[in-house]
PDB file with one MODEL, atoms N, CA, C and O in Angstrom:
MODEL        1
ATOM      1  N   UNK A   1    -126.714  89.722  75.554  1.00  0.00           N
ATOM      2  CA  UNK A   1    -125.742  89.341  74.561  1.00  0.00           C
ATOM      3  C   UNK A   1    -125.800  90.310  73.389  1.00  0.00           C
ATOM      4  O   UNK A   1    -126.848  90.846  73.028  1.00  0.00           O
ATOM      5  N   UNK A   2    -124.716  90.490  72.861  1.00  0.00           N
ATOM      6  CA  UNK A   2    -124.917  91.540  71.870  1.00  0.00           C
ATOM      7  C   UNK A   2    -125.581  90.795  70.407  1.00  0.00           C
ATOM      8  O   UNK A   2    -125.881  89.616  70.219  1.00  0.00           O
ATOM      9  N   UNK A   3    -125.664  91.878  69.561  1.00  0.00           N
ATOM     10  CA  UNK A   3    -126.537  91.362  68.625  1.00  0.00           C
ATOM     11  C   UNK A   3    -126.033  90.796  67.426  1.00  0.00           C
ATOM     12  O   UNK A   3    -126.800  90.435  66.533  1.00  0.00           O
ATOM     13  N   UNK A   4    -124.218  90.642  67.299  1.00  0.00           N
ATOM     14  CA  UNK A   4    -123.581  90.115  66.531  1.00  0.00           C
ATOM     15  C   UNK A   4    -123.286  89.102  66.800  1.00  0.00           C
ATOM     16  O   UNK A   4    -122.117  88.983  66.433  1.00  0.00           O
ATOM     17  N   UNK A   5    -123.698  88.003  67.350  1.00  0.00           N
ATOM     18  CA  UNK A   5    -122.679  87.022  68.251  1.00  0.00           C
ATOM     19  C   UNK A   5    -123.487  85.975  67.631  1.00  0.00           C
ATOM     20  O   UNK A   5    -124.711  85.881  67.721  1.00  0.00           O
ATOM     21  N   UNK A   6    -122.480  84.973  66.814  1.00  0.00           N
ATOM     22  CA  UNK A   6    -122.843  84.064  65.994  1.00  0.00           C
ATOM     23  C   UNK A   6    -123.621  82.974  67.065  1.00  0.00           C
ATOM     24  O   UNK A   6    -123.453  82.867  68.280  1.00  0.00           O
ATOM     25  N   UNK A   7    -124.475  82.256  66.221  1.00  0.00           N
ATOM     26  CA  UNK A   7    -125.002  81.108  67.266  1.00  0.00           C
ATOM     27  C   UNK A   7    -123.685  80.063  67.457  1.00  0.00           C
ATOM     28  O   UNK A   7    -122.805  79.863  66.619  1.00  0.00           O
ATOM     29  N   UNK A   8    -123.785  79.537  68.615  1.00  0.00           N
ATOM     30  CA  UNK A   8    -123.106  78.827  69.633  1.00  0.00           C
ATOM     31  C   UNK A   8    -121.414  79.307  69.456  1.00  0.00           C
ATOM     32  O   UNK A   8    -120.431  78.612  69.199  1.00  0.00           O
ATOM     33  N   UNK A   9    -121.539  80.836  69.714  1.00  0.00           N
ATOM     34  CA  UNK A   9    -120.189  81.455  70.138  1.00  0.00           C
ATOM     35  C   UNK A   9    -120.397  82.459  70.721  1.00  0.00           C
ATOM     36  O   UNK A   9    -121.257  83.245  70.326  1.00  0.00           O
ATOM     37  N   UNK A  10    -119.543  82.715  71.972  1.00  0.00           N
ATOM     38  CA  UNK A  10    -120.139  83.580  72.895  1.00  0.00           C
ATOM     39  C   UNK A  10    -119.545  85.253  72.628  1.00  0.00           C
ATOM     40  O   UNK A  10    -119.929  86.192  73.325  1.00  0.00           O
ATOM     41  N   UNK A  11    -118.579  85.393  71.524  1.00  0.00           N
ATOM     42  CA  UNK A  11    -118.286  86.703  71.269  1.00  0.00           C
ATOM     43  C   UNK A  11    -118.946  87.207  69.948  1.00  0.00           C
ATOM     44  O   UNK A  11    -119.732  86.765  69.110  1.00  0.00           O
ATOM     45  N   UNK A  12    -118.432  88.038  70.113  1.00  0.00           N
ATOM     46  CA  UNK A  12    -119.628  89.323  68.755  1.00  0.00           C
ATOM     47  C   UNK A  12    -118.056  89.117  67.337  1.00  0.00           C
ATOM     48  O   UNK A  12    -116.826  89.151  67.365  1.00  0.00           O
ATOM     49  N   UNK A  13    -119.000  88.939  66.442  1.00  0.00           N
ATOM     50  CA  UNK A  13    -118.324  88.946  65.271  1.00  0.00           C
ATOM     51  C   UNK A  13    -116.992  90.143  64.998  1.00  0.00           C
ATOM     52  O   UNK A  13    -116.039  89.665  64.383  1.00  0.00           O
ATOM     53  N   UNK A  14    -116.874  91.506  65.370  1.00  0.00           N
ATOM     54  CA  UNK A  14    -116.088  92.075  65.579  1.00  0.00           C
ATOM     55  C   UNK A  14    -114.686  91.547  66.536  1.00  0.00           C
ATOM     56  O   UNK A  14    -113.548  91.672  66.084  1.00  0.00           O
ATOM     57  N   UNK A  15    -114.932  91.008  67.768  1.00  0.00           N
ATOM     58  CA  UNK A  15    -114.371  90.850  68.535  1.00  0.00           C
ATOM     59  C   UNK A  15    -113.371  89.180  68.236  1.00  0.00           C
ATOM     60  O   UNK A  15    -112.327  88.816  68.778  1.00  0.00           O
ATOM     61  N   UNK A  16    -114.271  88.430  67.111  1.00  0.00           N
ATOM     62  CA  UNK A  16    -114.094  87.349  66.694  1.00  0.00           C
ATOM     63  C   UNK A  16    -112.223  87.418  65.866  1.00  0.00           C
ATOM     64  O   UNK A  16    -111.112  86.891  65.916  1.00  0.00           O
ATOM     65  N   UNK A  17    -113.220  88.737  65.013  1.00  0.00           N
ATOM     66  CA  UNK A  17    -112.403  88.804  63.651  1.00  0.00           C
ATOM     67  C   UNK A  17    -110.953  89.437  64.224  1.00  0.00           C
ATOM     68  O   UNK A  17    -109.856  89.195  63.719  1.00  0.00           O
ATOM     69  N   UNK A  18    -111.272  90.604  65.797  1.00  0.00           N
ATOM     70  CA  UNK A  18    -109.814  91.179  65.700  1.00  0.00           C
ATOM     71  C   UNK A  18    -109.050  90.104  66.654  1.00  0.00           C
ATOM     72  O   UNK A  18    -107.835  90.244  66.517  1.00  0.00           O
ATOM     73  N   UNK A  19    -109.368  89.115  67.540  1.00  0.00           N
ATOM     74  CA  UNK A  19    -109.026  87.875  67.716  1.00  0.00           C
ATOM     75  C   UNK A  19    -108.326  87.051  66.808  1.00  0.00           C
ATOM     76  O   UNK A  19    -107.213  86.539  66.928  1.00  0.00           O
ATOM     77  N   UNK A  20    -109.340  86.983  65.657  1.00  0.00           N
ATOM     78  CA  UNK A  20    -108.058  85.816  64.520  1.00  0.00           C
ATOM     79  C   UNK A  20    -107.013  86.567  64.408  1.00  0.00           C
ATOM     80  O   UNK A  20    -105.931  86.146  64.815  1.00  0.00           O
ATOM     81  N   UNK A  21    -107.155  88.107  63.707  1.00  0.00           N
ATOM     82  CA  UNK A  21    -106.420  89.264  62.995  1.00  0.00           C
ATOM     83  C   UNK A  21    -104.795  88.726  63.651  1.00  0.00           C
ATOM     84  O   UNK A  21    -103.734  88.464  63.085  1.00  0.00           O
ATOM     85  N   UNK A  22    -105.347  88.720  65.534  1.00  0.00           N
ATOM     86  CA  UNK A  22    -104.026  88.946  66.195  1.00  0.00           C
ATOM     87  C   UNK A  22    -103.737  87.590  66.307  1.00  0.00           C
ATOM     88  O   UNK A  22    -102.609  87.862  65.895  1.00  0.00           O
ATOM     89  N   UNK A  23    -103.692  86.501  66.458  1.00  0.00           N
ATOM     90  CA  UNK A  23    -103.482  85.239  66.342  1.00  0.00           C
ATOM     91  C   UNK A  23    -103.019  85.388  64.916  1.00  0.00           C
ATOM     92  O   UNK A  23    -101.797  85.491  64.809  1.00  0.00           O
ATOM     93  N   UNK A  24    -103.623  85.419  63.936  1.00  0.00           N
ATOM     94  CA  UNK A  24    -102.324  85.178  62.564  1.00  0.00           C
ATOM     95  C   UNK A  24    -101.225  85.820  62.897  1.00  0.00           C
ATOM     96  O   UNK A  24    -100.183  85.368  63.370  1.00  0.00           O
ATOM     97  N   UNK A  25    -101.679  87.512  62.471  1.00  0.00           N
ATOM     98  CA  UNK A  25    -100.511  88.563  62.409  1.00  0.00           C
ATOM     99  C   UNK A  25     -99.923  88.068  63.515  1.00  0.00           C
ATOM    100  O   UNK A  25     -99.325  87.097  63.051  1.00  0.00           O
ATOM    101  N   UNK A  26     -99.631  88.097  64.994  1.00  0.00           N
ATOM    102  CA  UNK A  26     -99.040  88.411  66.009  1.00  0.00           C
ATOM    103  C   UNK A  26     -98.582  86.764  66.558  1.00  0.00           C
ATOM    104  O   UNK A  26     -97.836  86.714  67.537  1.00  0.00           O
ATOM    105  N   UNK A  27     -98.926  85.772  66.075  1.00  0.00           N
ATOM    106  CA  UNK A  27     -98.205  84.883  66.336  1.00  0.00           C
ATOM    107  C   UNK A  27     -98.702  84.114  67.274  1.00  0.00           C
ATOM    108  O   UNK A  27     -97.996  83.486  68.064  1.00  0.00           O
ATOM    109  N   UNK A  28    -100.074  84.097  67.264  1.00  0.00           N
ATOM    110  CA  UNK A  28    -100.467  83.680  68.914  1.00  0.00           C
ATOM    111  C   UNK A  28    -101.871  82.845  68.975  1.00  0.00           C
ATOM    112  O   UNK A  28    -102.949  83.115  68.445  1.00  0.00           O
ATOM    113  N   UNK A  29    -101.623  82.115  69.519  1.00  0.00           N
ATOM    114  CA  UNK A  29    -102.655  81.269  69.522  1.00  0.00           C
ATOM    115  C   UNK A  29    -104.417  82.314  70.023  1.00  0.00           C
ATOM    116  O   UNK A  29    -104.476  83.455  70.480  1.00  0.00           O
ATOM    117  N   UNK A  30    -105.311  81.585  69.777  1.00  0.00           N
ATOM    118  CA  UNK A  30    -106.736  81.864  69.556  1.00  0.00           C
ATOM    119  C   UNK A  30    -107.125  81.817  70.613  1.00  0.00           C
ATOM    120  O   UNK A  30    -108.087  82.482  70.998  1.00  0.00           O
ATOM    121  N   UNK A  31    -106.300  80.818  71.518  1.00  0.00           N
ATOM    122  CA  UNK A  31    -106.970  80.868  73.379  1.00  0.00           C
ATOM    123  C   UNK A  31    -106.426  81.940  73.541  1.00  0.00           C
ATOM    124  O   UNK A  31    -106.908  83.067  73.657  1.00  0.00           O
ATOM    125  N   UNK A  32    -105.189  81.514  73.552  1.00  0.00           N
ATOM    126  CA  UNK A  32    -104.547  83.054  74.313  1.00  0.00           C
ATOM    127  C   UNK A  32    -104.756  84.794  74.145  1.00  0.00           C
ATOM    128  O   UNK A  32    -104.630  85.689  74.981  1.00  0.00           O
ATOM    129  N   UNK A  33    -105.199  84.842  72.405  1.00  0.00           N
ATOM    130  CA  UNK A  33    -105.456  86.262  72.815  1.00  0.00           C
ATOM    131  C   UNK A  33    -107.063  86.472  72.885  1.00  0.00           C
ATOM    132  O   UNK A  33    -107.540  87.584  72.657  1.00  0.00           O
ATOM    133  N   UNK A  34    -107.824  85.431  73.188  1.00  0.00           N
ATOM    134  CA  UNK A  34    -109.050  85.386  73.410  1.00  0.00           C
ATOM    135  C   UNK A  34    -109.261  85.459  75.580  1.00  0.00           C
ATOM    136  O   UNK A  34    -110.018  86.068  76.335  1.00  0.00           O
ATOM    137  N   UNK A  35    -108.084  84.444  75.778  1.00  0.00           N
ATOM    138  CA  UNK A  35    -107.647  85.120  77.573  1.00  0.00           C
ATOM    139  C   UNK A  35    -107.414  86.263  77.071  1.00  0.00           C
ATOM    140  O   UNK A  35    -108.425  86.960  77.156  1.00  0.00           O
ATOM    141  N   UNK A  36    -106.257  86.974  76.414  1.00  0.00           N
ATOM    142  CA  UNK A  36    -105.754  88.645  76.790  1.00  0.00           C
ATOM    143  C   UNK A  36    -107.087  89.190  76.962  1.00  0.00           C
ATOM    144  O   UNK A  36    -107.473  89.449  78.102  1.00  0.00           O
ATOM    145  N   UNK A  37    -107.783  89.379  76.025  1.00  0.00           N
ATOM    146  CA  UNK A  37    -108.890  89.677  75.845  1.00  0.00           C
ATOM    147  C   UNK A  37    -110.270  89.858  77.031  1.00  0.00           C
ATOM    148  O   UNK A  37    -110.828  90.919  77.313  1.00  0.00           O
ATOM    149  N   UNK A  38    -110.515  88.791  77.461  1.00  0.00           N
ATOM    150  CA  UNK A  38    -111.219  88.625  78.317  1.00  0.00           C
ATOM    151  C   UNK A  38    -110.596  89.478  79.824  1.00  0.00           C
ATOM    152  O   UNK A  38    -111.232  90.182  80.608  1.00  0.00           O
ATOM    153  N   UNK A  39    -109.073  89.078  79.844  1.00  0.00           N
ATOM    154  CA  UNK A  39    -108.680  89.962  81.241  1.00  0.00           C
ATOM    155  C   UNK A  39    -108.728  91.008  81.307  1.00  0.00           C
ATOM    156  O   UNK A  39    -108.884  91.545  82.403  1.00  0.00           O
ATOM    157  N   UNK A  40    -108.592  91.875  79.920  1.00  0.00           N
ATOM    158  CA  UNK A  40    -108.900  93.424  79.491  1.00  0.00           C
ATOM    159  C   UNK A  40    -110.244  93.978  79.359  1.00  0.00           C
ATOM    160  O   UNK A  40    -110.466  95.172  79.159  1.00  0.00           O
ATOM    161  N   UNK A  41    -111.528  92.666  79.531  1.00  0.00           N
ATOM    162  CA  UNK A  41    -113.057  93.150  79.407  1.00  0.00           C
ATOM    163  C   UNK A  41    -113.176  93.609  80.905  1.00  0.00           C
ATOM    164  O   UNK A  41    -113.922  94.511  81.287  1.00  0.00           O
ATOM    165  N   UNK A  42    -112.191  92.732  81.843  1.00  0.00           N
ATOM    166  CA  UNK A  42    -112.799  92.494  83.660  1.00  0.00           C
ATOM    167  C   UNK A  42    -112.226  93.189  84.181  1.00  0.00           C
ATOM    168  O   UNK A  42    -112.200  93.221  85.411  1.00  0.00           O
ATOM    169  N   UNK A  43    -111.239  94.388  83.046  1.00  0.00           N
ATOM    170  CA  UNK A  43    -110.741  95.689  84.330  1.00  0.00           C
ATOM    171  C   UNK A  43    -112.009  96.594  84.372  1.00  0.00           C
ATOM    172  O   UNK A  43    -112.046  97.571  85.120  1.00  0.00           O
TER     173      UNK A  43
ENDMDL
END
């Protein structure tokens, strides 16, 4: 696990923050660009 990753959350504080970033700005819910996200770690 990396070494930013708040206790009992499984992503790294970077990855957290550009998650909200795009959920405010972009209109989109927190699951969903947390899926985009994840389908873009498993290429």
């Amino acid at each position: 696990m990396p070494e930013d990753v708040v206790p009992g959350q499984d992503l790294g504080v970077s990855l957290q923050a550009l998650l909200g970033w795009m959920s405010h700005y972009g209109h989109l819910s927190y699951a969903c660009t947390a899926r985009m996200a994840g389908e873009k770690l498993a290429e």
